[in-house]
Amino acid sequence: MLAYSSISQIGYVMIGILAADLENGYASMLTYTFIYIFMNLGTFARITPFSLRTGTDNIRDYAGLYMKDPVLTFSLVLCLLSLGGIPPLSGFFGKLYLFWHGWKAGLYISVTVALVTSVISIYYYLKIIKLMLTKTTNPVDTLKTYEKQKSLVSSVISTKLKSSVEMAMILCALASTLSGLFMDPIIKITWNTFF
């Protein structure tokens, strides 16, 4: 699913490329790309260790994840909501800036398609979030299996690596959240880069 998400995110960046110099297209593209890096890294920093621990990439295995790992689940929720463009997270402001400049450049069809796909992606992100925050049918068995596989992987992956990935996840979630609150300096930096 994240591969499809990445494809749609690249489509959003294309709006900035198409707008080019007409209406700050490059600056809006660079701003969104900067924000996207943190949103995407934060998401993958959570999914990769989980996949290594459980040995599966099945989304259904995320059921009840908040019971097993609440802090990292919350971080993943923030990154997914930011990828979807929910305000006041940075993904919203990045998309707003990008779509606004695309609209001003006359890319009405491209921006409309991007808005529609963004709304559709929010639906899928919310399904994953709901799955993580709801209880599983048999949480005790799932939790035992998770802990057993977690200890197995911990013997393979060093504790330092695991904690550094978790720290990266938390930092990316913070960047995905806080950069939305401090968009003005980010926009000024990208504006000064091109003009």
N, CA, C and O atoms as a DFTB+ gen file, in Angstrom:
780 C
 N C O
     1  1       0.810      -1.188       0.000
     2  2       0.000       0.000       0.000
     3  2       0.860       1.260       0.000
     4  3       0.513       2.257      -0.634
     5  1       1.976       1.208       0.711
     6  2       2.847       2.389       0.732
     7  2       3.490       2.646      -0.619
     8  3       3.857       3.779      -0.929
     9  1       3.630       1.604      -1.423
    10  2       4.155       1.818      -2.775
    11  2       3.169       2.646      -3.586
    12  3       3.569       3.552      -4.317
    13  1       1.879       2.339      -3.460
    14  2       0.865       3.141      -4.149
    15  2       0.847       4.565      -3.609
    16  3       0.677       5.526      -4.359
    17  1       1.024       4.685      -2.304
    18  2       1.076       6.012      -1.698
    19  2       2.237       6.818      -2.256
    20  3       2.093       8.005      -2.551
    21  1       3.384       6.175      -2.401
    22  2       4.558       6.872      -2.938
    23  2       4.321       7.330      -4.370
    24  3       4.779       8.402      -4.766
    25  1       3.613       6.526      -5.144
    26  2       3.308       6.913      -6.523
    27  2       2.426       8.158      -6.538
    28  3       2.656       9.077      -7.324
    29  1       1.418       8.187      -5.669
    30  2       0.551       9.368      -5.649
    31  2       1.301      10.592      -5.141
    32  3       1.058      11.707      -5.603
    33  1       2.218      10.389      -4.186
    34  2       3.002      11.522      -3.688
    35  2       3.885      12.089      -4.792
    36  3       4.067      13.304      -4.875
    37  1       4.431      11.231      -5.634
    38  2       5.231      11.694      -6.773
    39  2       4.350      12.484      -7.733
    40  3       4.799      13.463      -8.328
    41  1       3.109      12.065      -7.884
    42  2       2.166      12.815      -8.710
    43  2       1.939      14.214      -8.174
    44  3       1.798      15.165      -8.943
    45  1       1.902      14.344      -6.845
    46  2       1.750      15.674      -6.252
    47  2       2.963      16.544      -6.569
    48  3       2.826      17.723      -6.894
    49  1       4.145      15.951      -6.472
    50  2       5.379      16.692      -6.764
    51  2       5.401      17.137      -8.226
    52  3       5.943      18.194      -8.552
    53  1       4.812      16.328      -9.100
    54  2       4.759      16.691     -10.520
    55  2       3.998      17.993     -10.749
    56  3       4.272      18.710     -11.711
    57  1       3.054      18.300      -9.881
    58  2       2.344      19.574     -10.000
    59  2       3.327      20.726      -9.864
    60  3       3.256      21.704     -10.608
    61  1       4.249      20.608      -8.906
    62  2       5.269      21.640      -8.748
    63  2       6.178      21.740      -9.951
    64  3       6.580      22.836     -10.341
    65  1       6.507      20.600     -10.544
    66  2       7.362      20.609     -11.741
    67  2       6.618      21.233     -12.914
    68  3       7.192      22.014     -13.673
    69  1       5.333      20.889     -13.066
    70  2       4.549      21.459     -14.160
    71  2       4.331      22.959     -13.978
    72  3       4.318      23.713     -14.951
    73  1       4.161      23.384     -12.732
    74  2       3.983      24.816     -12.477
    75  2       5.291      25.560     -12.696
    76  3       5.293      26.739     -13.048
    77  1       6.403      24.867     -12.487
    78  2       7.760      25.391     -12.713
    79  2       7.912      26.817     -12.217
    80  3       7.659      27.097     -11.045
    81  1       8.315      27.706     -13.080
    82  2       8.578      29.084     -12.667
    83  2       7.331      29.955     -12.677
    84  3       7.387      31.122     -12.288
    85  1       6.218      29.406     -13.114
    86  2       5.019      30.228     -13.254
    87  2       4.539      30.791     -11.923
    88  3       4.305      31.994     -11.808
    89  1       4.394      29.964     -10.952
    90  2       3.861      30.406      -9.661
    91  2       4.588      29.705      -8.514
    92  3       3.965      28.968      -7.750
    93  1       5.857      29.920      -8.387
    94  2       6.638      29.306      -7.305
    95  2       6.537      27.787      -7.327
    96  3       6.563      27.153      -6.272
    97  1       6.426      27.210      -8.485
    98  2       6.271      25.767      -8.606
    99  2       7.429      24.995      -8.019
   100  3       7.222      24.018      -7.299
   101  1       8.638      25.417      -8.314
   102  2       9.809      24.716      -7.778
   103  2       9.890      24.858      -6.261
   104  3      10.207      23.900      -5.555
   105  1       9.604      26.051      -5.771
   106  2       9.661      26.266      -4.320
   107  2       8.616      25.410      -3.610
   108  3       8.901      24.825      -2.564
   109  1       7.408      25.332      -4.171
   110  2       6.371      24.512      -3.541
   111  2       6.720      23.029      -3.630
   112  3       6.435      22.264      -2.710
   113  1       7.338      22.627      -4.741
   114  2       7.758      21.233      -4.904
   115  2       8.838      20.876      -3.881
   116  3       8.783      19.816      -3.259
   117  1       9.809      21.754      -3.712
   118  2      10.888      21.505      -2.759
   119  2      10.366      21.464      -1.327
   120  3      10.797      20.633      -0.528
   121  1       9.444      22.357      -1.007
   122  2       8.844      22.369       0.329
   123  2       8.111      21.062       0.600
   124  3       8.282      20.457       1.659
   125  1       7.303      20.630      -0.347
   126  2       6.555      19.390      -0.155
   127  2       7.492      18.188      -0.079
   128  3       7.269      17.276       0.717
   129  1       8.526      18.185      -0.895
   130  2       9.484      17.075      -0.869
   131  2      10.191      17.006       0.479
   132  3      10.403      15.919       1.017
   133  1      10.554      18.155       1.023
   134  2      11.192      18.213       2.342
   135  2      10.275      17.600       3.401
   136  3      10.716      16.796       4.223
   137  1       9.021      17.977       3.376
   138  2       8.056      17.453       4.342
   139  2       7.806      15.963       4.100
   140  3       7.717      15.181       5.046
   141  1       7.696      15.582       2.840
   142  2       7.416      14.193       2.479
   143  2       8.512      13.252       2.969
   144  3       8.233      12.120       3.363
   145  1       9.745      13.715       2.943
   146  2      10.854      12.879       3.412
   147  2      10.608      12.436       4.845
   148  3      10.777      11.260       5.167
   149  1      10.212      13.358       5.705
   150  2       9.978      13.011       7.106
   151  2       8.745      12.131       7.277
   152  3       8.752      11.196       8.078
   153  1       7.691      12.428       6.529
   154  2       6.476      11.610       6.646
   155  2       6.752      10.173       6.214
   156  3       6.348       9.225       6.889
   157  1       7.432      10.021       5.105
   158  2       7.681       8.690       4.554
   159  2       8.718       7.922       5.371
   160  3       8.528       6.739       5.653
   161  1       9.806       8.579       5.750
   162  2      10.809       7.906       6.584
   163  2      10.210       7.459       7.908
   164  3      10.504       6.366       8.391
   165  1       9.372       8.304       8.492
   166  2       8.724       7.941       9.746
   167  2       7.832       6.725       9.598
   168  3       7.794       5.865      10.478
   169  1       7.125       6.651       8.500
   170  2       6.253       5.501       8.255
   171  2       7.067       4.231       8.043
   172  3       6.775       3.193       8.637
   173  1       8.081       4.314       7.202
   174  2       8.901       3.132       6.938
   175  2       9.747       2.737       8.145
   176  3      10.050       1.557       8.326
   177  1      10.129       3.707       8.969
   178  2      10.898       3.385      10.175
   179  2      10.063       2.582      11.161
   180  3      10.617       1.889      12.014
   181  1       8.753       2.662      11.061
   182  2       7.894       1.871      11.929
   183  2       7.541       0.532      11.297
   184  3       7.485      -0.490      11.981
   185  1       7.308       0.540      10.014
   186  2       6.864      -0.680       9.339
   187  2       7.984      -1.710       9.231
   188  3       7.739      -2.907       9.384
   189  1       9.189      -1.265       8.972
   190  2      10.307      -2.194       8.789
   191  2      10.596      -3.018      10.043
   192  3      10.673      -4.242       9.940
   193  1      10.760      -2.406      11.229
   194  2      10.995      -3.244      12.417
   195  2       9.828      -4.181      12.725
   196  3      10.035      -5.314      13.159
   197  1       8.601      -3.706      12.500
   198  2       7.449      -4.573      12.744
   199  2       7.482      -5.773      11.808
   200  3       7.206      -6.900      12.219
   201  1       7.816      -5.524      10.565
   202  2       7.910      -6.603       9.579
   203  2       9.008      -7.589       9.957
   204  3       8.842      -8.799       9.803
   205  1      10.126      -7.072      10.450
   206  2      11.213      -7.958      10.874
   207  2      10.829      -8.770      12.106
   208  3      11.210      -9.935      12.229
   209  1      10.074      -8.157      13.018
   210  2       9.673      -8.856      14.233
   211  2       8.662      -9.958      13.953
   212  3       8.749     -11.050      14.513
   213  1       7.711      -9.666      13.090
   214  2       6.625     -10.623      12.869
   215  2       6.868     -11.538      11.685
   216  3       6.252     -12.599      11.587
   217  1       7.749     -11.148      10.793
   218  2       8.021     -11.958       9.616
   219  2       6.950     -11.854       8.549
   220  3       6.885     -12.692       7.650
   221  1       6.108     -10.834       8.637
   222  2       5.036     -10.664       7.655
   223  2       4.838      -9.186       7.342
   224  3       5.158      -8.311       8.147
   225  1       4.306      -8.934       6.156
   226  2       3.973      -7.570       5.756
   227  2       2.462      -7.376       5.674
   228  3       1.992      -6.389       5.108
   229  1       1.713      -8.298       6.226
   230  2       0.261      -8.254       6.149
   231  2      -0.282      -7.139       7.038
   232  3       0.057      -7.058       8.218
   233  1      -1.110      -6.294       6.477
   234  2      -1.674      -5.166       7.224
   235  2      -2.559      -5.656       8.362
   236  3      -2.655      -4.987       9.391
   237  1      -3.198      -6.791       8.207
   238  2      -4.079      -7.317       9.259
   239  2      -3.321      -7.587      10.558
   240  3      -3.916      -7.593      11.636
   241  1      -2.012      -7.809      10.456
   242  2      -1.222      -8.072      11.655
   243  2      -1.006      -6.821      12.501
   244  3      -0.470      -6.909      13.606
   245  1      -1.411      -5.676      12.003
   246  2      -1.302      -4.436      12.767
   247  2      -2.461      -4.263      13.737
   248  3      -2.493      -3.293      14.494
   249  1      -3.406      -5.182      13.726
   250  2      -4.570      -5.097      14.607
   251  2      -4.129      -5.063      16.064
   252  3      -3.360      -5.913      16.512
   253  1      -4.619      -4.081      16.790
   254  2      -4.303      -3.956      18.204
   255  2      -2.873      -3.561      18.499
   256  3      -2.384      -3.801      19.603
   257  1      -2.201      -2.970      17.553
   258  2      -0.788      -2.621      17.727
   259  2      -0.571      -1.641      18.876
   260  3       0.489      -1.643      19.502
   261  1      -1.570      -0.805      19.154
   262  2      -1.410       0.163      20.237
   263  2      -1.217      -0.518      21.588
   264  3      -0.587       0.050      22.479
   265  1      -1.752      -1.734      21.752
   266  2      -1.581      -2.464      23.008
   267  2      -0.145      -2.946      23.166
   268  3       0.348      -3.084      24.286
   269  1       0.519      -3.200      22.056
   270  2       1.865      -3.757      22.091
   271  2       2.933      -2.678      22.139
   272  3       3.969      -2.848      22.782
   273  1       2.680      -1.571      21.458
   274  2       3.697      -0.536      21.305
   275  2       3.018       0.822      21.126
   276  3       2.974       1.343      20.012
   277  1       2.482       1.408      22.218
   278  2       1.656       2.608      22.070
   279  2       2.398       3.841      21.545
   280  3       1.837       4.602      20.756
   281  1       3.633       4.047      21.964
   282  2       4.364       5.245      21.535
   283  2       4.656       5.193      20.041
   284  3       4.425       6.165      19.322
   285  1       5.156       4.071      19.586
   286  2       5.468       3.957      18.168
   287  2       4.205       3.873      17.311
   288  3       4.212       4.293      16.154
   289  1       3.134       3.338      17.866
   290  2       1.861       3.347      17.141
   291  2       1.377       4.779      16.960
   292  3       0.914       5.154      15.883
   293  1       1.487       5.576      18.016
   294  2       1.092       6.985      17.927
   295  2       1.953       7.721      16.903
   296  3       1.451       8.559      16.153
   297  1       3.242       7.411      16.872
   298  2       4.130       8.029      15.886
   299  2       3.730       7.649      14.469
   300  3       3.733       8.490      13.570
   301  1       3.386       6.383      14.270
   302  2       2.948       5.939      12.946
   303  2       1.632       6.603      12.557
   304  3       1.438       6.973      11.398
   305  1       0.736       6.753      13.514
   306  2      -0.537       7.433      13.247
   307  2      -0.285       8.865      12.790
   308  3      -0.903       9.329      11.832
   309  1       0.622       9.569      13.469
   310  2       0.943      10.946      13.068
   311  2       1.505      11.002      11.653
   312  3       1.126      11.866      10.863
   313  1       2.403      10.085      11.337
   314  2       2.996      10.074       9.988
   315  2       1.952       9.747       8.925
   316  3       1.948      10.360       7.858
   317  1       1.068       8.790       9.200
   318  2       0.029       8.441       8.227
   319  2      -0.963       9.585       8.033
   320  3      -1.368       9.874       6.907
   321  1      -1.353      10.233       9.126
   322  2      -2.267      11.369       8.999
   323  2      -1.613      12.523       8.247
   324  3      -2.269      13.226       7.479
   325  1      -0.331      12.709       8.473
   326  2       0.386      13.755       7.748
   327  2       0.493      13.411       6.266
   328  3       0.344      14.288       5.416
   329  1       0.749      12.145       5.949
   330  2       0.760      11.715       4.544
   331  2      -0.594      11.963       3.885
   332  3      -0.665      12.312       2.707
   333  1      -1.654      11.783       4.646
   334  2      -2.991      12.016       4.114
   335  2      -3.318      13.486       3.944
   336  3      -4.211      13.841       3.175
   337  1      -2.609      14.336       4.648
   338  2      -2.852      15.774       4.528
   339  2      -3.894      16.292       5.499
   340  3      -4.672      17.184       5.163
   341  1      -3.912      15.738       6.698
   342  2      -4.866      16.171       7.718
   343  2      -4.285      17.379       8.458
   344  3      -3.143      17.324       8.915
   345  1      -5.062      18.487       8.587
   346  2      -4.547      19.638       9.335
   347  2      -4.515      19.322      10.818
   348  3      -5.348      18.533      11.264
   349  1      -3.644      19.861      11.588
   350  2      -2.614      20.871      11.353
   351  2      -1.241      20.261      11.078
   352  3      -0.218      20.909      11.296
   353  1      -1.217      19.034      10.605
   354  2       0.063      18.372      10.360
   355  2       0.736      18.941       9.116
   356  3       0.093      19.584       8.286
   357  1       2.015      18.699       9.002
   358  2       2.803      19.320       7.933
   359  2       2.379      18.879       6.540
   360  3       2.500      19.651       5.589
   361  1       1.886      17.659       6.401
   362  2       1.441      17.192       5.091
   363  2       0.320      18.047       4.527
   364  3       0.248      18.268       3.318
   365  1      -0.551      18.528       5.400
   366  2      -1.635      19.410       4.965
   367  2      -1.081      20.708       4.396
   368  3      -1.478      21.136       3.312
   369  1      -0.168      21.331       5.125
   370  2       0.362      22.614       4.671
   371  2       1.242      22.460       3.434
   372  3       1.264      23.335       2.569
   373  1       1.963      21.349       3.355
   374  2       2.763      21.097       2.163
   375  2       1.894      20.923       0.935
   376  3       2.189      21.468      -0.129
   377  1       0.800      20.145       1.088
   378  2      -0.119      19.958      -0.037
   379  2      -0.841      21.256      -0.370
   380  3      -1.036      21.581      -1.542
   381  1      -1.234      21.988       0.647
   382  2      -1.915      23.261       0.419
   383  2      -1.039      24.203      -0.391
   384  3      -1.503      24.805      -1.359
   385  1       0.208      24.333      -0.006
   386  2       1.150      25.210      -0.706
   387  2       1.367      24.730      -2.140
   388  3       1.374      25.530      -3.075
   389  1       1.542      23.444      -2.302
   390  2       1.779      22.868      -3.629
   391  2       0.544      22.997      -4.525
   392  3       0.648      23.433      -5.672
   393  1      -0.611      22.621      -4.003
   394  2      -1.837      22.677      -4.802
   395  2      -2.233      24.121      -5.116
   396  3      -2.736      24.409      -6.202
   397  1      -2.005      25.020      -4.168
   398  2      -2.340      26.424      -4.394
   399  2      -1.531      26.995      -5.558
   400  3      -2.076      27.680      -6.423
   401  1      -0.255      26.715      -5.574
   402  2       0.583      27.234      -6.660
   403  2       0.281      26.533      -7.985
   404  3       0.390      27.142      -9.049
   405  1      -0.095      25.272      -7.921
   406  2      -0.524      24.583      -9.134
   407  2      -1.811      25.183      -9.684
   408  3      -1.959      25.344     -10.896
   409  1      -2.739      25.512      -8.794
   410  2      -4.004      26.127      -9.207
   411  2      -3.755      27.506      -9.819
   412  3      -4.328      27.852     -10.852
   413  1      -2.896      28.284      -9.167
   414  2      -2.582      29.620      -9.690
   415  2      -1.871      29.548     -11.039
   416  3      -1.949      30.483     -11.835
   417  1      -1.178      28.435     -11.296
   418  2      -0.485      28.264     -12.577
   419  2      -1.424      27.742     -13.665
   420  3      -1.016      27.585     -14.816
   421  1      -2.686      27.473     -13.302
   422  2      -3.654      27.031     -14.298
   423  2      -3.736      25.529     -14.476
   424  3      -4.296      25.054     -15.464
   425  1      -3.190      24.774     -13.543
   426  2      -3.221      23.306     -13.622
   427  2      -4.464      22.768     -12.906
   428  3      -4.357      21.976     -11.969
   429  1      -5.627      23.202     -13.355
   430  2      -6.877      22.891     -12.667
   431  2      -7.177      21.394     -12.640
   432  3      -7.577      20.860     -11.606
   433  1      -6.989      20.731     -13.745
   434  2      -7.288      19.292     -13.806
   435  2      -6.315      18.510     -12.930
   436  3      -6.726      17.618     -12.189
   437  1      -5.038      18.837     -13.011
   438  2      -4.027      18.133     -12.204
   439  2      -4.286      18.311     -10.718
   440  3      -4.205      17.350      -9.954
   441  1      -4.595      19.524     -10.305
   442  2      -4.849      19.786      -8.888
   443  2      -6.132      19.097      -8.438
   444  3      -6.182      18.558      -7.332
   445  1      -7.159      19.106      -9.264
   446  2      -8.411      18.435      -8.912
   447  2      -8.196      16.934      -8.754
   448  3      -8.691      16.336      -7.799
   449  1      -7.471      16.327      -9.672
   450  2      -7.165      14.894      -9.572
   451  2      -6.342      14.625      -8.309
   452  3      -6.585      13.641      -7.610
   453  1      -5.378      15.488      -8.017
   454  2      -4.556      15.319      -6.817
   455  2      -5.399      15.431      -5.554
   456  3      -5.189      14.677      -4.604
   457  1      -6.342      16.352      -5.529
   458  2      -7.223      16.487      -4.367
   459  2      -8.096      15.249      -4.186
   460  3      -8.284      14.779      -3.063
   461  1      -8.623      14.729      -5.270
   462  2      -9.467      13.529      -5.194
   463  2      -8.645      12.336      -4.703
   464  3      -9.097      11.595      -3.830
   465  1      -7.451      12.145      -5.250
   466  2      -6.621      11.018      -4.804
   467  2      -6.159      11.208      -3.367
   468  3      -5.959      10.233      -2.643
   469  1      -5.991      12.447      -2.956
   470  2      -5.610      12.714      -1.573
   471  2      -6.734      12.309      -0.617
   472  3      -6.474      11.726       0.436
   473  1      -7.963      12.613      -0.974
   474  2      -9.111      12.219      -0.149
   475  2      -9.242      10.697      -0.108
   476  3      -9.525      10.125       0.944
   477  1      -9.039      10.051      -1.237
   478  2      -9.096       8.581      -1.275
   479  2      -8.001       7.985      -0.394
   480  3      -8.242       7.013       0.322
   481  1      -6.807       8.559      -0.442
   482  2      -5.711       8.030       0.384
   483  2      -6.000       8.209       1.869
   484  3      -5.614       7.366       2.679
   485  1      -6.672       9.291       2.234
   486  2      -7.041       9.495       3.642
   487  2      -7.917       8.340       4.119
   488  3      -7.742       7.849       5.234
   489  1      -8.839       7.912       3.300
   490  2      -9.713       6.793       3.651
   491  2      -8.894       5.542       3.975
   492  3      -9.152       4.868       4.973
   493  1      -7.916       5.236       3.136
   494  2      -7.105       4.038       3.360
   495  2      -6.189       4.187       4.568
   496  3      -5.977       3.221       5.301
   497  1      -5.646       5.376       4.786
   498  2      -4.820       5.592       5.972
   499  2      -5.663       5.443       7.235
   500  3      -5.208       4.866       8.223
   501  1      -6.884       5.960       7.206
   502  2      -7.755       5.846       8.373
   503  2      -8.150       4.398       8.648
   504  3      -8.340       4.027       9.807
   505  1      -8.277       3.580       7.616
   506  2      -8.560       2.154       7.820
   507  2      -7.411       1.481       8.566
   508  3      -7.641       0.662       9.456
   509  1      -6.181       1.824       8.205
   510  2      -5.019       1.248       8.890
   511  2      -4.973       1.733      10.334
   512  3      -4.710       0.952      11.249
   513  1      -5.230       3.022      10.533
   514  2      -5.214       3.582      11.886
   515  2      -6.289       2.922      12.742
   516  3      -6.039       2.576      13.896
   517  1      -7.470       2.748      12.189
   518  2      -8.551       2.076      12.923
   519  2      -8.137       0.659      13.294
   520  3      -8.396       0.207      14.409
   521  1      -7.507      -0.031      12.379
   522  2      -7.055      -1.396      12.629
   523  2      -6.042      -1.430      13.774
   524  3      -6.102      -2.313      14.630
   525  1      -5.120      -0.476      13.792
   526  2      -4.100      -0.450      14.844
   527  2      -4.696      -0.114      16.204
   528  3      -4.195      -0.572      17.231
   529  1      -5.757       0.679      16.220
   530  2      -6.319       1.144      17.481
   531  2      -7.452       0.277      18.011
   532  3      -7.924       0.498      19.126
   533  1      -7.892      -0.700      17.237
   534  2      -8.943      -1.595      17.712
   535  2      -8.323      -2.887      18.214
   536  3      -7.229      -3.279      17.809
   537  1      -9.043      -3.523      19.093
   538  2      -8.540      -4.769      19.663
   539  2      -8.651      -5.891      18.653
   540  3      -9.516      -5.890      17.777
   541  1      -7.754      -6.843      18.800
   542  2      -7.818      -8.030      17.950
   543  2      -8.859      -8.979      18.520
   544  3      -9.343      -8.776      19.633
   545  1      -9.203     -10.007      17.768
   546  2     -10.190     -10.969      18.250
   547  2      -9.654     -11.766      19.429
   548  3     -10.416     -12.144      20.319
   549  1      -8.360     -12.023      19.445
   550  2      -7.746     -12.755      20.541
   551  2      -6.430     -12.067      20.901
   552  3      -5.360     -12.548      20.529
   553  1      -6.501     -10.940      21.623
   554  2      -5.308     -10.142      21.855
   555  2      -4.227     -10.845      22.658
   556  3      -3.045     -10.546      22.487
   557  1      -4.606     -11.778      23.536
   558  2      -3.603     -12.449      24.357
   559  2      -2.691     -13.313      23.495
   560  3      -1.470     -13.267      23.643
   561  1      -3.278     -14.102      22.592
   562  2      -2.472     -14.948      21.714
   563  2      -1.598     -14.110      20.791
   564  3      -0.427     -14.422      20.575
   565  1      -2.175     -13.047      20.252
   566  2      -1.413     -12.184      19.356
   567  2      -0.267     -11.525      20.105
   568  3       0.845     -11.422      19.588
   569  1      -0.544     -11.076      21.332
   570  2       0.491     -10.429      22.127
   571  2       1.602     -11.409      22.471
   572  3       2.777     -11.045      22.427
   573  1       1.249     -12.653      22.816
   574  2       2.268     -13.661      23.110
   575  2       3.121     -13.944      21.880
   576  3       4.346     -14.026      21.969
   577  1       2.468     -14.092      20.734
   578  2       3.198     -14.338      19.486
   579  2       4.106     -13.166      19.168
   580  3       5.253     -13.353      18.762
   581  1       3.597     -11.965      19.352
   582  2       4.375     -10.757      19.068
   583  2       5.603     -10.700      19.977
   584  3       6.712     -10.437      19.510
   585  1       5.404     -10.946      21.273
   586  2       6.521     -10.889      22.220
   587  2       7.545     -11.982      21.921
   588  3       8.749     -11.750      22.031
   589  1       7.075     -13.172      21.544
   590  2       7.982     -14.268      21.209
   591  2       8.813     -13.901      19.982
   592  3      10.031     -14.081      19.980
   593  1       8.166     -13.391      18.947
   594  2       8.886     -13.010      17.736
   595  2       9.765     -11.795      17.982
   596  3      10.832     -11.658      17.383
   597  1       9.313     -10.914      18.865
   598  2      10.098      -9.727      19.198
   599  2      11.411     -10.137      19.862
   600  3      12.463      -9.581      19.546
   601  1      11.358     -11.102      20.777
   602  2      12.586     -11.545      21.433
   603  2      13.491     -12.288      20.460
   604  3      14.715     -12.196      20.555
   605  1      12.897     -13.024      19.523
   606  2      13.682     -13.709      18.502
   607  2      14.442     -12.708      17.641
   608  3      15.632     -12.881      17.377
   609  1      13.757     -11.674      17.211
   610  2      14.386     -10.664      16.357
   611  2      15.391      -9.845      17.154
   612  3      16.417      -9.426      16.618
   613  1      15.102      -9.615      18.431
   614  2      16.026      -8.847      19.258
   615  2      17.379      -9.524      19.357
   616  3      18.406      -8.858      19.483
   617  1      17.380     -10.859      19.300
   618  2      18.658     -11.555      19.324
   619  2      19.404     -11.366      18.014
   620  3      20.634     -11.416      17.982
   621  1      18.666     -11.149      16.935
   622  2      19.294     -10.939      15.633
   623  2      19.689      -9.475      15.457
   624  3      20.797      -9.171      15.015
   625  1      18.778      -8.577      15.803
   626  2      19.032      -7.144      15.662
   627  2      19.494      -6.615      17.013
   628  3      18.852      -6.858      18.035
   629  1      20.579      -5.911      17.016
   630  2      21.096      -5.391      18.278
   631  2      20.145      -4.362      18.866
   632  3      19.373      -3.727      18.148
   633  1      20.212      -4.208      20.176
   634  2      19.356      -3.260      20.869
   635  2      19.644      -1.833      20.427
   636  3      18.729      -1.015      20.335
   637  1      20.905      -1.531      20.154
   638  2      21.247      -0.173      19.723
   639  2      20.593       0.163      18.391
   640  3      20.076       1.266      18.213
   641  1      20.613      -0.774      17.464
   642  2      19.996      -0.536      16.162
   643  2      18.496      -0.356      16.316
   644  3      17.899       0.532      15.706
   645  1      17.893      -1.205      17.136
   646  2      16.456      -1.134      17.355
   647  2      16.072       0.204      17.963
   648  3      15.122       0.843      17.510
   649  1      16.799       0.633      18.982
   650  2      16.464       1.904      19.618
   651  2      16.743       3.084      18.698
   652  3      16.046       4.096      18.776
   653  1      17.748       2.981      17.826
   654  2      18.009       4.084      16.904
   655  2      16.911       4.187      15.850
   656  3      16.556       5.291      15.436
   657  1      16.373       3.056      15.415
   658  2      15.258       3.083      14.464
   659  2      14.019       3.665      15.139
   660  3      13.293       4.457      14.539
   661  1      13.782       3.271      16.381
   662  2      12.635       3.814      17.106
   663  2      12.798       5.312      17.343
   664  3      11.826       6.063      17.254
   665  1      14.021       5.753      17.644
   666  2      14.264       7.181      17.836
   667  2      14.059       7.938      16.528
   668  3      13.503       9.036      16.523
   669  1      14.507       7.354      15.424
   670  2      14.296       7.980      14.111
   671  2      12.809       8.098      13.818
   672  3      12.357       9.100      13.264
   673  1      12.054       7.079      14.189
   674  2      10.604       7.104      13.977
   675  2       9.962       8.244      14.751
   676  3       9.124       8.969      14.217
   677  1      10.349       8.399      15.990
   678  2       9.774       9.453      16.825
   679  2      10.181      10.831      16.309
   680  3       9.358      11.746      16.272
   681  1      11.437      10.983      15.914
   682  2      11.890      12.270      15.372
   683  2      11.170      12.616      14.070
   684  3      10.806      13.771      13.849
   685  1      10.965      11.625      13.216
   686  2      10.235      11.872      11.962
   687  2       8.782      12.240      12.243
   688  3       8.213      13.092      11.560
   689  1       8.183      11.604      13.241
   690  2       6.804      11.947      13.601
   691  2       6.732      13.374      14.132
   692  3       5.801      14.114      13.815
   693  1       7.719      13.758      14.941
   694  2       7.757      15.142      15.428
   695  2       7.954      16.126      14.284
   696  3       7.305      17.171      14.239
   697  1       8.848      15.793      13.364
   698  2       9.082      16.673      12.213
   699  2       7.838      16.749      11.334
   700  3       7.532      17.806      10.782
   701  1       7.121      15.636      11.200
   702  2       5.889      15.631      10.404
   703  2       4.805      16.479      11.045
   704  3       3.916      16.987      10.362
   705  1       4.882      16.628      12.351
   706  2       3.888      17.417      13.063
   707  2       4.309      18.874      13.176
   708  3       3.554      19.778      12.816
   709  1       5.512      19.094      13.676
   710  2       5.946      20.453      13.989
   711  2       6.285      21.289      12.770
   712  3       6.122      22.509      12.802
   713  1       6.753      20.668      11.696
   714  2       7.083      21.475      10.525
   715  2       5.830      22.101       9.928
   716  3       5.923      23.099       9.213
   717  1       4.669      21.539      10.206
   718  2       3.420      22.157       9.776
   719  2       3.129      23.439      10.526
   720  3       2.496      24.354      10.001
   721  1       3.600      23.494      11.766
   722  2       3.393      24.698      12.560
   723  2       4.394      25.796      12.223
   724  3       4.159      26.972      12.503
   725  1       5.503      25.406      11.624
   726  2       6.554      26.374      11.284
   727  2       6.790      26.409       9.778
   728  3       7.931      26.349       9.318
   729  1       5.711      26.507       9.019
   730  2       5.829      26.493       7.561
   731  2       6.457      27.764       7.009
   732  3       7.136      27.720       5.984
   733  1       6.243      28.890       7.669
   734  2       6.740      30.153       7.122
   735  2       8.254      30.147       6.918
   736  3       8.712      30.523       5.839
   737  1       9.058      29.732       7.917
   738  2      10.507      29.689       7.666
   739  2      10.899      28.692       6.573
   740  3      11.829      28.944       5.807
   741  1      10.198      27.571       6.501
   742  2      10.508      26.572       5.471
   743  2      10.219      27.144       4.088
   744  3      11.014      26.972       3.164
   745  1       9.091      27.819       3.947
   746  2       8.732      28.420       2.659
   747  2       9.725      29.513       2.287
   748  3      10.100      29.640       1.122
   749  1      10.151      30.298       3.264
   750  2      11.128      31.362       2.974
   751  2      12.461      30.778       2.510
   752  3      13.100      31.321       1.609
   753  1      12.872      29.687       3.120
   754  2      14.135      29.050       2.715
   755  2      14.031      28.542       1.283
   756  3      14.942      28.755       0.484
   757  1      12.937      27.877       0.952
   758  2      12.797      27.371      -0.420
   759  2      12.634      28.511      -1.417
   760  3      13.135      28.428      -2.538
   761  1      11.945      29.564      -1.025
   762  2      11.793      30.723      -1.905
   763  2      13.158      31.347      -2.187
   764  3      13.466      31.693      -3.327
   765  1      13.976      31.488      -1.137
   766  2      15.308      32.080      -1.308
   767  2      16.237      31.173      -2.108
   768  3      17.193      31.648      -2.722
   769  1      15.964      29.886      -2.102
   770  2      16.778      28.952      -2.870
   771  2      16.625      29.190      -4.367
   772  3      17.589      29.077      -5.124
   773  1      15.412      29.517      -4.784
   774  2      15.149      29.668      -6.215
   775  2      15.112      31.106      -6.699
   776  3      15.256      31.353      -7.896
   777  1      14.922      32.067      -5.792
   778  2      14.805      33.456      -6.252
   779  2      15.716      34.367      -5.473
   780  3      15.748      35.572      -5.726
